[in-house]
Coordinates of C-alpha atoms and ligand atoms in Angstrom, one line a residue:
M1 CA 11.6 -21.1 10.4
T2 CA 12.5 -23.2 7.5
L3 CA 13.7 -22.3 4.0
R4 CA 10.9 -22.5 1.4
T5 CA 12.1 -24.9 -1.2
L6 CA 11.0 -25.3 -4.8
D7 CA 8.2 -27.8 -4.1
T8 CA 6.4 -25.1 -2.0
L9 CA 5.7 -23.3 -5.3
G10 CA 3.4 -26.2 -6.5
D11 CA 2.9 -27.1 -10.1
L12 CA 4.7 -24.7 -12.4
T13 CA 3.4 -26.0 -15.7
G14 CA 2.7 -23.0 -17.9
K15 CA 3.9 -20.6 -15.3
T16 CA 6.5 -17.9 -15.8
V17 CA 9.3 -17.9 -13.2
L18 CA 11.7 -15.2 -12.4
L19 CA 15.0 -16.9 -11.5
R20 CA 17.6 -14.8 -9.6
C21 CA 21.0 -16.4 -10.5
D22 CA 24.5 -15.5 -9.7
F23 CA 26.1 -15.3 -13.1
N24 CA 28.9 -13.0 -11.9
V25 CA 31.7 -14.9 -13.7
P26 CA 35.2 -13.7 -14.3
L27 CA 35.6 -12.2 -17.8
D28 CA 38.7 -11.4 -19.8
N29 CA 37.8 -9.0 -22.7
G30 CA 34.3 -10.5 -22.9
V31 CA 35.5 -14.1 -22.7
I32 CA 34.3 -16.1 -19.7
T33 CA 37.5 -17.5 -18.0
D34 CA 35.5 -19.7 -15.5
D35 CA 31.9 -20.8 -16.0
G36 CA 31.5 -22.5 -12.6
R37 CA 28.7 -20.2 -11.5
I38 CA 26.8 -20.8 -14.7
R39 CA 27.2 -24.5 -14.3
A40 CA 26.1 -24.2 -10.7
S41 CA 22.7 -22.8 -11.9
L42 CA 21.9 -25.7 -14.2
P43 CA 20.2 -28.0 -11.7
T44 CA 17.5 -25.4 -10.8
I45 CA 17.1 -24.3 -14.4
A46 CA 16.7 -27.9 -15.6
R47 CA 14.1 -28.6 -12.8
L48 CA 12.1 -25.6 -13.8
I49 CA 12.0 -26.2 -17.5
E50 CA 11.3 -29.9 -17.0
G51 CA 8.5 -28.8 -14.8
G52 CA 7.0 -26.9 -17.7
A53 CA 7.9 -23.3 -16.6
A54 CA 9.1 -20.5 -18.8
V55 CA 12.3 -19.2 -17.1
I56 CA 13.4 -15.6 -17.0
A57 CA 16.9 -15.6 -15.5
V58 CA 18.4 -12.4 -14.0
S59 CA 21.8 -11.6 -12.5
H60 CA 24.3 -8.9 -11.9
L61 CA 27.8 -9.0 -13.3
G62 CA 30.7 -7.0 -11.8
R63 CA 30.1 -3.5 -10.4
P64 CA 28.9 -1.2 -13.2
D65 CA 27.8 2.2 -12.1
G66 CA 24.0 1.9 -12.4
A67 CA 24.2 2.5 -16.1
P68 CA 24.7 0.3 -19.2
D69 CA 28.4 -0.7 -19.7
A70 CA 29.2 -3.1 -22.5
R71 CA 32.1 -4.6 -20.5
Y72 CA 29.6 -6.0 -18.0
S73 CA 27.1 -7.3 -20.5
L74 CA 25.5 -10.7 -19.7
A75 CA 25.3 -11.6 -23.4
P76 CA 28.3 -14.0 -23.2
V77 CA 26.7 -15.6 -20.2
A78 CA 23.4 -16.2 -22.1
A79 CA 25.4 -17.8 -25.0
R80 CA 27.3 -20.0 -22.6
L81 CA 24.2 -21.1 -20.8
G82 CA 22.6 -22.1 -24.1
E83 CA 25.7 -24.3 -24.9
L84 CA 25.5 -25.9 -21.5
L85 CA 21.7 -26.5 -21.7
G86 CA 22.0 -27.7 -25.3
S87 CA 19.2 -25.5 -26.4
P88 CA 19.0 -21.9 -27.4
V89 CA 18.6 -19.2 -24.7
A90 CA 17.0 -15.9 -25.6
F91 CA 18.7 -12.6 -24.5
A92 CA 17.1 -9.2 -23.8
S93 CA 19.4 -6.2 -24.0
D94 CA 17.7 -4.5 -21.0
T95 CA 15.9 -5.6 -17.9
V96 CA 12.6 -3.8 -17.7
G97 CA 12.6 -2.1 -21.1
E98 CA 11.3 -2.7 -24.6
S99 CA 13.7 -5.5 -25.4
A100 CA 12.7 -7.5 -22.3
A101 CA 9.0 -6.9 -23.0
Q102 CA 9.4 -8.2 -26.5
Q103 CA 11.4 -11.3 -25.5
R104 CA 9.1 -12.1 -22.7
A105 CA 6.1 -12.0 -25.0
S106 CA 7.5 -14.7 -27.2
L107 CA 8.9 -16.9 -24.4
A108 CA 7.2 -20.3 -24.3
A109 CA 7.0 -23.0 -21.6
G110 CA 10.3 -24.9 -21.2
E111 CA 12.3 -22.0 -22.6
V112 CA 14.9 -19.7 -21.0
L113 CA 15.4 -16.0 -21.4
V114 CA 18.3 -14.1 -19.8
L115 CA 17.9 -10.4 -19.1
E116 CA 20.8 -7.9 -19.3
N117 CA 22.8 -7.0 -16.2
L118 CA 20.5 -5.9 -13.3
R119 CA 23.1 -3.4 -12.1
F120 CA 22.7 -1.4 -15.3
D121 CA 19.7 0.0 -13.4
P122 CA 20.6 2.0 -10.3
R123 CA 17.4 0.9 -8.6
E124 CA 18.7 -2.6 -8.2
T125 CA 21.2 -1.7 -5.5
S126 CA 19.6 1.6 -4.4
K127 CA 19.8 2.5 -0.7
V128 CA 16.3 3.9 -1.0
E129 CA 13.7 1.2 -0.4
S130 CA 11.0 2.7 -2.5
E131 CA 13.3 2.6 -5.5
R132 CA 14.1 -1.0 -5.0
V133 CA 10.4 -1.8 -4.5
E134 CA 9.6 0.0 -7.8
F135 CA 12.3 -2.0 -9.7
A136 CA 11.2 -5.3 -8.2
A137 CA 7.6 -4.5 -9.2
L138 CA 8.7 -4.1 -12.8
L139 CA 10.8 -7.2 -12.7
T140 CA 8.0 -9.3 -11.2
S141 CA 5.1 -7.9 -13.3
G142 CA 3.5 -10.9 -15.1
I143 CA 5.6 -13.3 -13.1
D144 CA 3.9 -16.2 -11.3
A145 CA 6.8 -17.2 -9.0
M146 CA 10.3 -16.1 -8.1
V147 CA 13.1 -18.5 -7.4
S148 CA 16.2 -17.2 -5.6
D149 CA 19.3 -19.2 -6.5
G150 CA 22.0 -16.6 -6.5
F151 CA 23.8 -17.7 -3.3
G152 CA 26.6 -15.2 -3.9
V153 CA 24.1 -12.3 -3.3
V154 CA 21.8 -13.6 -0.5
H155 CA 23.6 -11.2 1.9
R156 CA 22.5 -8.2 -0.1
K157 CA 19.2 -6.3 0.3
Q158 CA 18.8 -5.7 -3.4
A159 CA 15.7 -5.4 -5.6
S160 CA 16.1 -8.7 -7.4
V161 CA 17.1 -10.6 -4.2
F162 CA 14.9 -9.2 -1.5
E163 CA 12.0 -7.0 -2.8
S164 CA 11.3 -9.4 -5.7
A165 CA 11.0 -12.3 -3.3
Q166 CA 8.4 -10.3 -1.4
A167 CA 6.5 -9.3 -4.4
V168 CA 5.4 -12.8 -5.6
P169 CA 5.4 -16.3 -4.2
S170 CA 9.0 -17.2 -3.8
A171 CA 11.3 -20.1 -2.9
A172 CA 15.0 -21.0 -2.7
G173 CA 16.5 -22.8 -5.7
L174 CA 18.5 -26.0 -5.4
L175 CA 21.9 -24.2 -5.3
V176 CA 20.9 -22.1 -2.4
A177 CA 19.5 -25.1 -0.5
A178 CA 22.6 -27.2 -1.2
E179 CA 25.0 -24.3 -0.1
L180 CA 23.1 -24.0 3.2
D181 CA 23.3 -27.7 3.9
V182 CA 27.1 -27.6 3.8
L183 CA 27.6 -24.2 5.5
A184 CA 25.3 -25.2 8.3
R185 CA 27.8 -27.9 9.1
L186 CA 30.4 -25.2 9.7
T187 CA 28.3 -23.3 12.1
V188 CA 26.9 -26.2 14.2
T189 CA 29.7 -27.8 16.1
P190 CA 32.5 -27.8 13.5
E191 CA 35.2 -30.3 14.2
R192 CA 38.3 -28.6 15.8
P193 CA 40.8 -27.2 15.1
Y194 CA 38.7 -24.9 12.9
T195 CA 40.8 -22.7 10.6
V196 CA 39.6 -19.8 8.4
I197 CA 41.9 -18.6 5.6
L198 CA 41.3 -15.0 4.3
G199 CA 42.7 -13.3 1.3
G200 CA 41.5 -11.6 -1.9
S201 CA 41.2 -7.9 -2.7
K202 CA 38.0 -6.7 -1.1
V203 CA 40.0 -5.7 1.9
S204 CA 37.6 -3.4 3.8
D205 CA 34.7 -5.9 3.3
K206 CA 36.7 -8.7 4.7
L207 CA 38.6 -7.1 7.6
G208 CA 35.2 -6.6 9.3
V209 CA 34.6 -10.3 9.1
I210 CA 37.5 -11.1 11.3
E211 CA 36.0 -9.6 14.5
H212 CA 32.9 -11.7 14.0
L213 CA 34.8 -14.9 13.3
L214 CA 37.0 -14.7 16.4
P215 CA 34.4 -16.3 18.8
H216 CA 33.9 -19.2 16.4
V217 CA 37.3 -20.3 15.1
D218 CA 40.7 -21.5 16.3
R219 CA 43.0 -20.0 13.7
I220 CA 42.9 -17.3 11.0
L221 CA 45.4 -17.3 8.2
V222 CA 45.8 -13.9 6.6
G223 CA 46.9 -13.7 3.0
G224 CA 45.9 -11.7 -0.2
G225 CA 45.6 -8.0 -0.3
M226 CA 44.6 -7.6 3.4
L227 CA 47.8 -9.0 4.7
F228 CA 49.6 -5.7 4.1
T229 CA 47.2 -3.8 6.5
F230 CA 48.3 -6.3 9.1
L231 CA 52.0 -5.8 8.3
A232 CA 51.5 -2.1 8.5
A233 CA 49.8 -2.5 11.8
E234 CA 52.9 -4.4 13.0
G235 CA 55.0 -1.4 11.9
Y236 CA 56.5 -2.8 8.7
A237 CA 57.1 -0.7 5.6
I238 CA 54.9 -2.2 2.8
G239 CA 55.9 -0.2 -0.3
S240 CA 52.9 0.4 -2.6
S241 CA 51.0 -2.7 -1.6
L242 CA 47.2 -2.6 -1.0
C243 CA 46.6 -1.1 2.4
E244 CA 43.6 0.3 4.3
K245 CA 45.4 2.9 6.4
D246 CA 42.3 3.9 8.3
Q247 CA 41.9 0.2 9.4
I248 CA 45.3 -0.1 11.1
D249 CA 43.8 0.7 14.5
T250 CA 41.0 -1.8 13.9
V251 CA 43.5 -4.5 12.9
Q252 CA 45.5 -3.8 16.1
R253 CA 42.4 -4.3 18.1
Y254 CA 41.6 -7.6 16.4
M255 CA 45.1 -8.8 17.2
A256 CA 44.7 -8.0 20.9
E257 CA 41.2 -9.6 21.0
A258 CA 42.5 -12.7 19.2
A259 CA 45.3 -13.0 21.8
E260 CA 42.7 -12.8 24.6
R261 CA 40.5 -15.4 23.1
G262 CA 43.4 -17.7 22.3
V263 CA 42.8 -17.5 18.5
D264 CA 45.9 -17.7 16.4
I265 CA 46.0 -15.0 13.7
V266 CA 48.8 -16.2 11.4
I267 CA 50.5 -13.4 9.4
P268 CA 53.0 -13.9 6.6
T269 CA 56.7 -13.9 7.2
D270 CA 57.6 -13.4 3.6
V271 CA 56.0 -12.1 0.5
V272 CA 56.6 -11.8 -3.3
V273 CA 57.4 -8.2 -4.2
A274 CA 56.8 -7.0 -7.8
S275 CA 58.1 -4.0 -9.7
K276 CA 54.5 -3.3 -10.9
F277 CA 51.1 -4.9 -11.4
G278 CA 51.4 -7.0 -14.6
A279 CA 52.4 -10.2 -16.1
D280 CA 55.8 -8.7 -17.2
A281 CA 56.7 -7.4 -13.8
E282 CA 60.0 -8.2 -12.2
H283 CA 59.6 -9.9 -8.8
V284 CA 61.6 -11.1 -5.8
V285 CA 60.8 -12.9 -2.5
R286 CA 61.5 -10.8 0.6
A287 CA 61.0 -11.2 4.4
V288 CA 58.3 -8.9 5.6
D289 CA 60.8 -6.6 7.3
A290 CA 62.5 -6.0 3.9
I291 CA 59.7 -5.3 1.5
E292 CA 61.1 -2.0 0.4
D293 CA 64.6 -3.5 0.4
T294 CA 64.5 -4.3 -3.4
P295 CA 65.5 -2.5 -6.6
F296 CA 61.9 -1.3 -6.7
G297 CA 62.1 0.5 -3.3
S298 CA 58.9 2.0 -2.0
S299 CA 57.2 1.4 -5.3
G300 CA 57.4 -2.4 -4.9
L301 CA 54.0 -4.1 -4.6
G302 CA 53.3 -7.3 -2.6
L303 CA 51.4 -9.6 -4.9
D304 CA 51.6 -13.0 -3.2
I305 CA 52.6 -14.7 0.0
G306 CA 56.1 -16.0 0.0
P307 CA 57.1 -19.7 -0.1
E308 CA 58.0 -19.9 3.6
T309 CA 54.5 -18.5 4.5
A310 CA 52.8 -20.8 2.1
A311 CA 54.5 -23.8 3.6
R312 CA 53.5 -22.6 7.1
F313 CA 49.9 -22.1 6.0
A314 CA 49.9 -25.6 4.5
D315 CA 51.1 -27.1 7.8
V316 CA 48.4 -25.3 9.7
I317 CA 45.7 -26.5 7.2
A318 CA 47.0 -30.1 7.4
S319 CA 46.6 -30.1 11.2
S320 CA 43.0 -28.7 11.0
K321 CA 39.7 -30.7 10.9
T322 CA 37.5 -27.9 9.5
V323 CA 38.8 -25.3 7.1
F324 CA 37.0 -22.5 5.3
W325 CA 38.9 -20.5 2.7
N326 CA 37.9 -17.2 1.1
G327 CA 40.1 -15.1 -1.1
P328 CA 43.1 -15.9 -3.2
M329 CA 46.5 -15.6 -1.4
G330 CA 47.9 -13.5 -4.3
V331 CA 47.2 -12.3 -7.8
F332 CA 46.7 -15.9 -9.0
E333 CA 45.6 -14.7 -12.5
I334 CA 49.3 -14.0 -13.2
P335 CA 51.4 -17.2 -13.0
A336 CA 54.3 -15.5 -11.1
F337 CA 51.9 -14.7 -8.2
A338 CA 49.9 -17.9 -8.2
E339 CA 52.1 -20.1 -6.1
G340 CA 50.7 -19.1 -2.7
T341 CA 47.2 -19.8 -3.8
R342 CA 48.3 -23.1 -5.4
T343 CA 50.0 -24.3 -2.2
V344 CA 47.0 -23.4 0.0
A345 CA 44.6 -25.1 -2.5
Q346 CA 46.8 -28.2 -2.6
A347 CA 46.8 -28.4 1.3
L348 CA 43.1 -27.9 1.4
S349 CA 42.4 -30.5 -1.2
T350 CA 44.1 -33.1 1.0
V351 CA 42.9 -32.0 4.4
D352 CA 41.7 -34.8 6.7
G353 CA 38.3 -33.2 7.5
L354 CA 35.9 -30.7 5.9
G355 CA 37.6 -28.3 3.5
V356 CA 35.4 -25.6 2.0
V357 CA 36.3 -23.0 -0.6
G358 CA 34.0 -20.0 -0.9
G359 CA 34.1 -17.0 -3.2
G360 CA 33.8 -16.3 -6.9
D361 CA 37.5 -15.7 -7.5
S362 CA 38.6 -18.3 -5.0
A363 CA 36.5 -21.0 -6.6
A364 CA 37.6 -19.9 -10.0
A365 CA 41.3 -20.0 -8.8
V366 CA 41.1 -23.7 -7.8
R367 CA 39.6 -24.6 -11.2
I368 CA 41.9 -22.4 -13.2
L369 CA 45.0 -23.8 -11.4
G370 CA 43.8 -27.2 -12.4
F371 CA 42.6 -28.8 -9.2
D372 CA 40.0 -31.5 -9.3
E373 CA 36.8 -29.9 -7.7
S374 CA 35.8 -33.2 -6.2
A375 CA 39.0 -33.1 -4.0
F376 CA 37.4 -30.3 -1.9
G377 CA 34.6 -30.9 0.6
H378 CA 32.6 -28.1 -1.0
I379 CA 33.2 -25.3 -3.4
S380 CA 30.8 -22.5 -2.5
T381 CA 29.7 -20.0 -5.1
G382 CA 29.4 -17.3 -2.5
G383 CA 32.3 -15.4 -0.8
G384 CA 30.8 -12.5 1.1
A385 CA 27.6 -14.5 1.6
S386 CA 29.2 -17.5 3.0
L387 CA 31.4 -15.4 5.3
E388 CA 28.4 -13.5 6.7
F389 CA 26.6 -16.8 7.1
L390 CA 29.6 -18.2 9.1
E391 CA 29.6 -15.1 11.3
G392 CA 26.1 -16.0 12.3
K393 CA 24.6 -12.9 10.7
K394 CA 21.0 -12.8 9.4
L395 CA 21.1 -12.7 5.6
P396 CA 18.2 -10.7 4.1
G397 CA 18.0 -12.8 1.0
L398 CA 17.5 -15.9 3.1
E399 CA 15.2 -14.4 5.7
V400 CA 12.8 -13.4 2.9
L401 CA 12.7 -17.1 1.9
G402 CA 11.7 -18.1 5.4
W403 CA 15.1 -19.1 6.8
Ligands
ADP501 P1 36.6 -13.8 -3.8 O1 35.9 -13.5 -5.1 O2 37.1 -15.2 -3.7 O3 35.7 -13.5 -2.6 P2 38.0 -11.3 -3.9 O4 37.0 -10.8 -4.9 O5 38.0 -10.6 -2.6 O6 37.9 -12.9 -3.7 O7 39.5 -11.1 -4.4 C1 40.0 -11.8 -5.6 C2 41.1 -11.0 -6.2 O8 42.1 -10.6 -5.2 C3 41.8 -11.7 -7.3 O9 41.5 -11.1 -8.5 C4 43.3 -11.5 -6.9 O10 44.1 -11.1 -8.1 C5 43.3 -10.4 -5.9 N1 44.4 -10.3 -5.0 C6 44.9 -11.3 -4.2 N2 46.0 -10.9 -3.5 C7 46.2 -9.6 -3.9 C8 47.3 -8.6 -3.6 N3 48.3 -8.9 -2.8 N4 47.2 -7.4 -4.2 C9 46.2 -7.2 -5.1 N5 45.2 -8.0 -5.4 C10 45.2 -9.2 -4.8
MG502 MG1 35.6 -11.7 -6.1

């Protein structure tokens, strides 16, 4: 099957299009710190408004608890989108309520309306299919076509991603199509050696990925929050660092399976240990067998890979032909813990082969640390989605588009 692209929707003049975007941008007190995902949505929005459609853009932001939460409002996103488009963008303070109805009634062809955070409604991510169907029916009422362009969520069976695409004629947007073009190159005969770098903080989500990657890759570099579960599995004391204790057995099994398959899982030999989580924390570099051997004792937190590890990772990257990286190596938002991420980004930007960065925070990290985006083979807007794609999983949000 092939992905249904925008042209399969025919002439959209005068039509109202529901556009699922991924506007899940990092915010600091309501200020957008990286607008990459908003910019990534521009080609599809431009195509739709030039084609004479009225566009209703929807997205989630963060993980609110199924109820309105001002910290996760999409209002700053609507404002930024208006600046980037150079024309005003309307905003509704709900998704399927009175405000949305009012704004939709006055939306003209060629205009854009952003609705409030989808996840303020528990039906968006409900495990109960009928609840998602109900929410999707409300979202798509009066809608002529649905365009799915939130690549970061295509691995989720959620109302705005899956059921909405079933409810009305639907197609993939330009971002989803472009992402798939590049990621397909990583699944069909990638050039070897093929290295995957994993980090970030969604430890339990990402540990599971390793098992599925083992048959496909040559090396896995482990950084970020998940590295401490590996160190704990090797018997090291890890202070108060992030750790999924119930995954230690699983990690040991992965290590054994990797050894059998000849896959190199590279685990750090040194880390940056901090007195606490914060920009004013004290910090020291320690070998992995001495993490609690600091003035902070067992309350010390590992917040970055150490310089020796970073250099080793850079060497492995330099000798690879295909590299996929998801998840920052440390808490890059704080300069003292950004060096591991910087070294890995630097190595990836000069790799002789295809170097792909995937993940909201990883992509934001390379931009915030000042790297030129064009130095990378591809910067994917999706972390979990791209990992699941690389694992060879069927992604519901793509299947529903004919993929
Ligand atoms: P992505 O969005 O790229 O998929 P994640 O959302 O999984 O990545 O993780 C990003 C976050 O991980 C960053 O905010 C970073 O501060 C955090 N992080 C990285 N290393 C650590 C660590 N050792 N301890 C705690 N948080 C970490
Ligand atoms: Mg993230």
